Amino acid sequence: MGALLKILLVDDNRTNLKLLRVILEAHDHVVKTAIDGLEALAFLNSDSVDVIISDILMPRMDGYRLCYEVRRNPLWQDIAFIFYTSTYTSKADESLCFNLGADDYLVKPTPIAEFLEAIEDATKAVHRKPIADPSLNDVWRQYSERLISKLEEKYDELQDKTDELNIAHEQLINLLEHSPAINYALRIEGQHRRASLVSGNIERIFGISTEDANMDWWTSAIHPEDRERVAASQRFASDQLSLTHEYRVRHVNGTYIWIEDSSRILRNADGEPSELIGVWLDITGRKEAEEKLRNSLETLEQRVQSRTSELAELNLDLVRAREAAVSENHSKSEFLSRMSHELRTPMNSILGFGQLLELTRLDQDQSDSVRHILKAGRHLLRLINEVLEISRIETGNLTVSLETVDVDEVVEETVTLMRPAAQEGGITLTAVPFVNRHIKADRQRLRQVLLNLVSNGIKYNNPGGFVKIQELTTTDSNVTIEVVDNGIGISVSMRNRLFTPFDRLSAAETTIEGTGLGLTLSRALTQAMDGELTVESTQGVGSSFKITLSSADSPSPADSLFSRGFLERKLLEQLTGKILLIEDNAMNLKLLTRLFRECPAIQFVTAIEGREGIQKAIEFRPDAILLDLHLPDMSGADVLKELKGLTELEDVPIIIVTADAFSNQSRKLIEAGAFRYLTKPFVLNDLINAVSDALNK
Ligand code: ADP
């Protein structure tokens, strides 16, 4: 590397100057610059340099002239002179340069190493004096030619550039014209702003020419409702670099267009805001879509609201309908209660007197007749009961009271009741005593189920067949009662219809009596007692119905003292005490009066009204009271309440005797202090047992 040099760069192109300076300074040279020949000469007059590197074409004084002036001045003869010029060059340029005394002639771009080498070589060269004098005609002509041709080249080049610029400008204008955004620039002059550029598409978008689109127009075109907001955000914007806000601007046709105005502030060298450039974007479509969305959301909300209130209304209707249904059900229950009473009361007389007749001494014919009356009565009773029970299940009124029940007792009752039918059909009916005798059941309901199953076993059987009630192997907690027969059986295809109400399967085509309700009821009743009723059957072989119920602990022997066995004169004779019957039904009065007449040690008093009954109870001090629930002057429940309220009578057991079979009432009455609750028509044995229990209490 050569010694440090002081170099003067002469070029009217500042970029070139900058580039060369960087390169040379990077190689430790000191660099001075001048933008043309005159400035270079002025510099040389006050300072000295080692090398001059000059361009050719420059304003005021070109490089040729500069070289000539340097070379002919004896003071500057030691300075190396290099031409460094653009590509448009010819041999003629080069030779003119050398003739003017240049040391070297470099064409841009020259590789840096070569460039540096040329500088070093030039400093060592013996500098020639100009052999050409521009003032001489020949050189002058040569010089002029070179200059003119260079200027022409420059002109062509400029022309090309201008064309390119024009095309670019046109493209830009075109782009702006068709752009959806309006471009603008505002000069900031103190407190004032002046539109310096507005793209032509403003005419298409707002119907106003670019000349008319000045600040006054803009201020007046902003929607009155948006003016305050726009002004406020602009005051705020002068402190920030960019701002985006949305507002409405009036088209010349009077309609408003929503625009998004995004602008940016440019600052001058002193950091003062000098210009604001920005774009306006037409966002009317977006705003309309937003509005639509908002509206449809509102509509949706309204629809949801109205649907919600419709649903609430519907719900209310449902609640009303449900209330109506409940009250209808209630009325149905009421009706059933009444009907049950109406039907059971005469049945009570038929069966009661029939049973009484059986007790008297009768000849064979008479006793046969009585048996027929009782049989028919029981059938009728069964029909009434089943229809009532089915209705009760339908109205949700089926309730059971679970207590410890002796299965053998119920089985025995069933067998006794069914034996005549079995004999009639030539069927052997037997019961095997139970090992686990005590179960949790509703005694009456269980008997009802057993009666139905046994009755079926007899009905759907062949003469000579059997029906047997027996205990099946049971678990600790359950007892299974099986009613098995070797009757006609049930085909596989019909088995799933067994528990369908009123479906009598193939029995419908026979003369066998039935309602098709028995099994439906039996299953519902068993389930109500927390049990299960299942069936196994083979056509032509027989059927097995199984009732599974929870087992219970055995009660003390005293409890069942009177509970076994059937109505016997002996039992009646053992009864001792005073009994008051409060009952308005004449037939029942007669029946019970005759029954207790059979009891020599019983004092029996009757009353046909509630008030009268209470009075007689006070006077007569009975040991037990039999009370009907339907009385002419007051309800049996009220009589019970009053009697229990009297200190002298509070311990007297009161047995409710009613034709109303609704057992939810029975629970209420037992809670109110009743001793027992018997439903008419009762098996007299139950009544005697109840009275016996009451008297022995
Ligand atoms: P039904 O009043 O007709 O006896 P159930 O509900 O008690 O009504 O019985 C329904 C039907 O099931 C009967 O009609 C009969 O066809 C059939 N069935 C019931 N028990 C037996 C049985 N032990 N053997 C054969 N078929 C039976």
CSV table of C-alpha atoms and ligand atoms in Angstrom, one decimal, residues 382 386 452-453 456-457 459-460 485 488-490 498 503-508 513-520 537 543 545, ligand 1:
chain,number,residue,atom,x,y,z
A,382,ARG,CA,-114.5,-60.1,42.1
A,386,GLU,CA,-111.0,-55.8,39.6
A,452,ASN,CA,-106.6,-64.9,41.4
A,453,LEU,CA,-103.7,-67.2,40.7
A,456,ASN,CA,-106.7,-69.3,37.1
A,457,GLY,CA,-105.1,-72.6,38.0
A,459,LYS,CA,-110.1,-72.4,35.4
A,460,TYR,CA,-107.4,-73.2,32.9
A,485,ASP,CA,-100.9,-76.3,38.1
A,488,ILE,CA,-103.5,-76.3,29.8
A,489,GLY,CA,-100.4,-74.1,30.0
A,490,ILE,CA,-99.5,-71.1,27.9
A,498,LEU,CA,-100.1,-62.4,29.8
A,503,ASP,CA,-106.2,-59.7,27.0
A,504,ARG,CA,-107.5,-63.2,27.7
A,505,LEU,CA,-105.3,-65.0,25.1
A,506,SER,CA,-107.0,-68.1,23.8
A,507,ALA,CA,-109.5,-68.1,26.8
A,508,ALA,CA,-111.5,-65.4,24.9
A,513,GLU,CA,-115.5,-66.9,32.8
A,514,GLY,CA,-113.0,-64.1,33.3
A,515,THR,CA,-112.2,-60.4,32.7
A,516,GLY,CA,-108.6,-60.5,31.5
A,517,LEU,CA,-107.7,-58.2,34.4
A,518,GLY,CA,-106.6,-60.7,37.0
A,519,LEU,CA,-102.9,-61.1,36.2
A,520,THR,CA,-102.4,-57.3,35.4
A,537,SER,CA,-95.4,-72.2,31.6
A,543,SER,CA,-98.0,-73.3,34.7
A,545,PHE,CA,-96.7,-68.5,39.0
B,1,ADP,P1,-108.9,-63.9,33.2
B,1,ADP,O1,-109.9,-63.1,33.9
B,1,ADP,O2,-109.2,-64.1,31.8
B,1,ADP,O3,-108.5,-65.2,33.9
B,1,ADP,P2,-106.2,-63.1,33.8
B,1,ADP,O4,-105.5,-61.8,33.7
B,1,ADP,O5,-106.2,-63.7,35.2
B,1,ADP,O6,-107.6,-63.0,33.2
B,1,ADP,O7,-105.4,-64.1,32.8
B,1,ADP,C1,-105.2,-63.7,31.5
B,1,ADP,C2,-105.2,-64.9,30.6
B,1,ADP,O8,-104.0,-65.7,30.8
B,1,ADP,C3,-106.3,-65.8,30.8
B,1,ADP,O9,-107.4,-65.4,30.0
B,1,ADP,C4,-105.7,-67.1,30.3
B,1,ADP,O10,-105.8,-67.2,28.9
B,1,ADP,C5,-104.3,-67.1,30.7
B,1,ADP,N1,-103.9,-67.7,31.9
B,1,ADP,C6,-103.9,-67.2,33.2
B,1,ADP,N2,-103.5,-68.1,34.1
B,1,ADP,C7,-103.4,-69.3,33.4
B,1,ADP,C8,-103.0,-70.6,33.8
B,1,ADP,N3,-102.7,-70.9,35.1
B,1,ADP,N4,-102.9,-71.6,32.9
B,1,ADP,C9,-103.1,-71.3,31.6
B,1,ADP,N5,-103.5,-70.0,31.2
B,1,ADP,C10,-103.6,-69.1,32.1
